[in-house]
mmCIF file with all atom_site columns, C-alpha atoms in Angstrom:
data_model
loop_
_atom_site.group_PDB
_atom_site.id
_atom_site.type_symbol
_atom_site.label_atom_id
_atom_site.label_alt_id
_atom_site.label_comp_id
_atom_site.label_asym_id
_atom_site.label_entity_id
_atom_site.label_seq_id
_atom_site.pdbx_PDB_ins_code
_atom_site.Cartn_x
_atom_site.Cartn_y
_atom_site.Cartn_z
_atom_site.occupancy
_atom_site.B_iso_or_equiv
_atom_site.pdbx_formal_charge
_atom_site.auth_seq_id
_atom_site.auth_comp_id
_atom_site.auth_asym_id
_atom_site.auth_atom_id
_atom_site.pdbx_PDB_model_num
ATOM 1  C CA . MET A 1 1  ? 140.630 -106.520 -42.698 1.00 64.00 ? 374 MET A CA 1
ATOM 2  C CA . GLY A 1 2  ? 138.124 -107.712 -40.072 1.00 78.00 ? 375 GLY A CA 1
ATOM 3  C CA . ILE A 1 3  ? 134.723 -108.512 -40.365 1.00 80.00 ? 376 ILE A CA 1
ATOM 4  C CA . GLU A 1 4  ? 133.496 -105.678 -38.430 1.00 82.00 ? 377 GLU A CA 1
ATOM 5  C CA . LYS A 1 5  ? 135.152 -103.210 -41.308 1.00 82.00 ? 378 LYS A CA 1
ATOM 6  C CA . LEU A 1 6  ? 133.951 -105.331 -44.626 1.00 80.00 ? 379 LEU A CA 1
ATOM 7  C CA . LEU A 1 7  ? 130.588 -105.472 -43.047 1.00 78.00 ? 380 LEU A CA 1
ATOM 8  C CA . ASP A 1 8  ? 130.759 -101.811 -42.445 1.00 81.00 ? 381 ASP A CA 1
ATOM 9  C CA . SER A 1 9  ? 131.919 -100.952 -45.602 1.00 81.00 ? 382 SER A CA 1
ATOM 10 C CA . LEU A 1 10 ? 129.337 -103.199 -47.677 1.00 79.00 ? 383 LEU A CA 1
ATOM 11 C CA . ASN A 1 11 ? 126.921 -102.035 -45.279 1.00 80.00 ? 384 ASN A CA 1
ATOM 12 C CA . GLY A 1 12 ? 127.784 -98.180  -46.311 1.00 79.00 ? 385 GLY A CA 1
ATOM 13 C CA . PHE A 1 13 ? 127.687 -99.132  -49.990 1.00 75.00 ? 386 PHE A CA 1
ATOM 14 C CA . LEU A 1 14 ? 124.221 -100.466 -49.824 1.00 74.00 ? 387 LEU A CA 1
ATOM 15 C CA . LYS A 1 15 ? 122.454 -97.838  -48.201 1.00 73.00 ? 388 LYS A CA 1
ATOM 16 C CA . LYS A 1 16 ? 124.109 -95.012  -50.219 1.00 67.00 ? 389 LYS A CA 1
ATOM 17 C CA . ALA A 1 17 ? 123.347 -97.199  -53.116 1.00 59.00 ? 390 ALA A CA 1
ATOM 18 C CA . GLU A 1 18 ? 119.366 -97.164  -51.863 1.00 57.00 ? 391 GLU A CA 1
ATOM 19 C CA . LYS A 1 19 ? 119.217 -93.534  -51.024 1.00 52.00 ? 392 LYS A CA 1
ATOM 20 C CA . LYS A 1 20 ? 121.031 -92.490  -54.453 1.00 54.00 ? 393 LYS A CA 1
ATOM 21 C CA . LYS A 1 21 ? 120.148 -95.210  -56.464 1.00 50.00 ? 394 LYS A CA 1
ATOM 22 C CA . THR A 1 22 ? 123.527 -95.699  -58.093 1.00 51.00 ? 395 THR A CA 1
ATOM 23 C CA . ALA A 1 23 ? 126.660 -97.928  -56.677 1.00 49.00 ? 396 ALA A CA 1
ATOM 24 C CA . GLN A 1 24 ? 129.978 -98.456  -57.222 1.00 68.00 ? 397 GLN A CA 1
ATOM 25 C CA . CYS A 1 25 ? 129.751 -101.879 -58.617 1.00 76.00 ? 398 CYS A CA 1
ATOM 26 C CA . ASP A 1 26 ? 133.602 -102.774 -58.797 1.00 77.00 ? 399 ASP A CA 1
ATOM 27 C CA . GLU A 1 27 ? 133.827 -101.494 -55.056 1.00 80.00 ? 400 GLU A CA 1
ATOM 28 C CA . ILE A 1 28 ? 131.018 -104.099 -53.993 1.00 82.00 ? 401 ILE A CA 1
ATOM 29 C CA . ASP A 1 29 ? 132.309 -106.751 -56.240 1.00 85.00 ? 402 ASP A CA 1
ATOM 30 C CA . GLU A 1 30 ? 135.733 -106.485 -54.044 1.00 86.00 ? 403 GLU A CA 1
ATOM 31 C CA . LEU A 1 31 ? 134.128 -106.035 -51.314 1.00 87.00 ? 404 LEU A CA 1
ATOM 32 C CA . LEU A 1 32 ? 132.134 -109.390 -51.799 1.00 90.00 ? 405 LEU A CA 1
ATOM 33 C CA . ASN A 1 33 ? 135.258 -111.317 -52.978 1.00 93.00 ? 406 ASN A CA 1
ATOM 34 C CA . LYS A 1 34 ? 136.902 -110.409 -49.295 1.00 91.00 ? 407 LYS A CA 1
ATOM 35 C CA . LEU A 1 35 ? 134.091 -111.933 -48.097 1.00 92.00 ? 408 LEU A CA 1
ATOM 36 C CA . LYS A 1 36 ? 133.856 -114.438 -49.784 1.00 93.00 ? 409 LYS A CA 1
ATOM 37 C CA . GLU A 1 37 ? 137.342 -114.906 -48.620 1.00 94.00 ? 410 GLU A CA 1
ATOM 38 C CA . LYS A 1 38 ? 136.551 -114.575 -44.846 1.00 92.00 ? 411 LYS A CA 1
ATOM 39 C CA . LYS A 1 39 ? 133.922 -116.883 -45.560 1.00 93.00 ? 412 LYS A CA 1
ATOM 40 C CA . LYS A 1 40 ? 136.172 -119.442 -46.451 1.00 94.00 ? 413 LYS A CA 1
ATOM 41 C CA . LYS A 1 41 ? 138.911 -119.101 -43.661 1.00 93.00 ? 414 LYS A CA 1
ATOM 42 C CA . LEU A 1 42 ? 136.200 -118.987 -41.018 1.00 92.00 ? 415 LEU A CA 1
ATOM 43 C CA . GLU A 1 43 ? 134.811 -121.995 -41.898 1.00 93.00 ? 416 GLU A CA 1
ATOM 44 C CA . LYS A 1 44 ? 138.414 -124.100 -41.696 1.00 94.00 ? 417 LYS A CA 1
ATOM 45 C CA . LYS A 1 45 ? 139.120 -122.426 -38.812 1.00 93.00 ? 418 LYS A CA 1
ATOM 46 C CA . GLN A 1 46 ? 135.427 -124.086 -37.661 1.00 92.00 ? 419 GLN A CA 1
ATOM 47 C CA . SER A 1 47 ? 135.995 -127.128 -38.721 1.00 92.00 ? 420 SER A CA 1
ATOM 48 C CA . ASN A 1 48 ? 139.390 -127.428 -37.114 1.00 92.00 ? 421 ASN A CA 1
ATOM 49 C CA . GLU A 1 49 ? 138.749 -125.626 -33.501 1.00 90.00 ? 422 GLU A CA 1
ATOM 50 C CA . ASN A 1 50 ? 138.265 -128.151 -30.879 1.00 92.00 ? 423 ASN A CA 1
ATOM 51 C CA . ASN A 1 51 ? 136.939 -125.572 -27.927 1.00 93.00 ? 424 ASN A CA 1
ATOM 52 C CA . PRO A 1 52 ? 133.065 -125.609 -28.204 1.00 92.00 ? 425 PRO A CA 1
ATOM 53 C CA . THR A 1 53 ? 132.361 -121.868 -27.027 1.00 94.00 ? 426 THR A CA 1
ATOM 54 C CA . LYS A 1 54 ? 135.335 -121.019 -29.907 1.00 93.00 ? 427 LYS A CA 1
ATOM 55 C CA . LYS A 1 55 ? 133.261 -122.829 -32.509 1.00 93.00 ? 428 LYS A CA 1
ATOM 56 C CA . LYS A 1 56 ? 129.831 -121.350 -31.255 1.00 93.00 ? 429 LYS A CA 1
ATOM 57 C CA . ARG A 1 57 ? 131.384 -118.247 -31.790 1.00 94.00 ? 430 ARG A CA 1
ATOM 58 C CA . LEU A 1 58 ? 132.918 -119.075 -35.217 1.00 92.00 ? 431 LEU A CA 1
ATOM 59 C CA . SER A 1 59 ? 129.568 -120.085 -36.096 1.00 93.00 ? 432 SER A CA 1
ATOM 60 C CA . THR A 1 60 ? 127.929 -116.889 -35.566 1.00 93.00 ? 433 THR A CA 1
ATOM 61 C CA . GLU A 1 61 ? 130.006 -114.965 -37.301 1.00 92.00 ? 434 GLU A CA 1
ATOM 62 C CA . LEU A 1 62 ? 129.820 -117.439 -40.321 1.00 94.00 ? 435 LEU A CA 1
ATOM 63 C CA . LYS A 1 63 ? 126.393 -117.090 -40.017 1.00 93.00 ? 436 LYS A CA 1
ATOM 64 C CA . ILE A 1 64 ? 126.620 -113.028 -40.403 1.00 92.00 ? 437 ILE A CA 1
ATOM 65 C CA . VAL A 1 65 ? 129.284 -113.119 -43.221 1.00 92.00 ? 438 VAL A CA 1
ATOM 66 C CA . THR A 1 66 ? 127.085 -115.771 -45.109 1.00 93.00 ? 439 THR A CA 1
ATOM 67 C CA . LEU A 1 67 ? 123.952 -113.272 -44.256 1.00 91.00 ? 440 LEU A CA 1
ATOM 68 C CA . GLN A 1 68 ? 125.929 -110.162 -45.891 1.00 90.00 ? 441 GLN A CA 1
ATOM 69 C CA . LEU A 1 69 ? 127.017 -112.133 -48.404 1.00 91.00 ? 442 LEU A CA 1
ATOM 70 C CA . LYS A 1 70 ? 123.793 -112.620 -49.600 1.00 92.00 ? 443 LYS A CA 1
ATOM 71 C CA . LYS A 1 71 ? 122.250 -109.529 -49.218 1.00 89.00 ? 444 LYS A CA 1
ATOM 72 C CA . GLY A 1 72 ? 125.510 -108.025 -50.507 1.00 87.00 ? 445 GLY A CA 1
ATOM 73 C CA . SER A 1 73 ? 125.021 -109.896 -53.925 1.00 88.00 ? 446 SER A CA 1
ATOM 74 C CA . LYS A 1 74 ? 121.195 -109.394 -53.947 1.00 86.00 ? 447 LYS A CA 1
ATOM 75 C CA . ARG A 1 75 ? 121.791 -105.697 -54.215 1.00 82.00 ? 448 ARG A CA 1
ATOM 76 C CA . ARG A 1 76 ? 124.530 -106.353 -56.910 1.00 83.00 ? 449 ARG A CA 1
ATOM 77 C CA . ASN A 1 77 ? 122.437 -108.236 -58.990 1.00 84.00 ? 450 ASN A CA 1
ATOM 78 C CA . GLU A 1 78 ? 119.759 -105.584 -58.935 1.00 79.00 ? 451 GLU A CA 1
ATOM 79 C CA . LEU A 1 79 ? 122.328 -103.278 -59.934 1.00 77.00 ? 452 LEU A CA 1
ATOM 80 C CA . LYS A 1 80 ? 123.484 -105.247 -63.304 1.00 75.00 ? 453 LYS A CA 1
ATOM 81 C CA . LYS A 1 81 ? 121.694 -103.305 -65.433 1.00 69.00 ? 454 LYS A CA 1
ATOM 82 C CA . LYS A 1 82 ? 123.347 -99.989  -64.719 1.00 68.00 ? 455 LYS A CA 1
ATOM 83 C CA . CYS A 1 83 ? 127.110 -101.919 -64.137 1.00 65.00 ? 456 CYS A CA 1
ATOM 84 C CA . LYS A 1 84 ? 128.993 -102.198 -67.141 1.00 54.00 ? 457 LYS A CA 1
#
């Protein structure tokens, strides 16, 4: 699954959760795990990349994924009481 789809899914869950004050904790956990895997892959690609343009693009993607992980984790912690 591409980064865009993962981020869209996570944002959709976060928005729905804020509106309804409920969320699908298992699905959020699954998306967060996938984002963590993407982050590791991006870090590996970035460290192996020699082209400065591609390295900068990977750096930007890595920042986006990191911020989304932080945002998703924060929301998941807020919902901890409601979920198992």
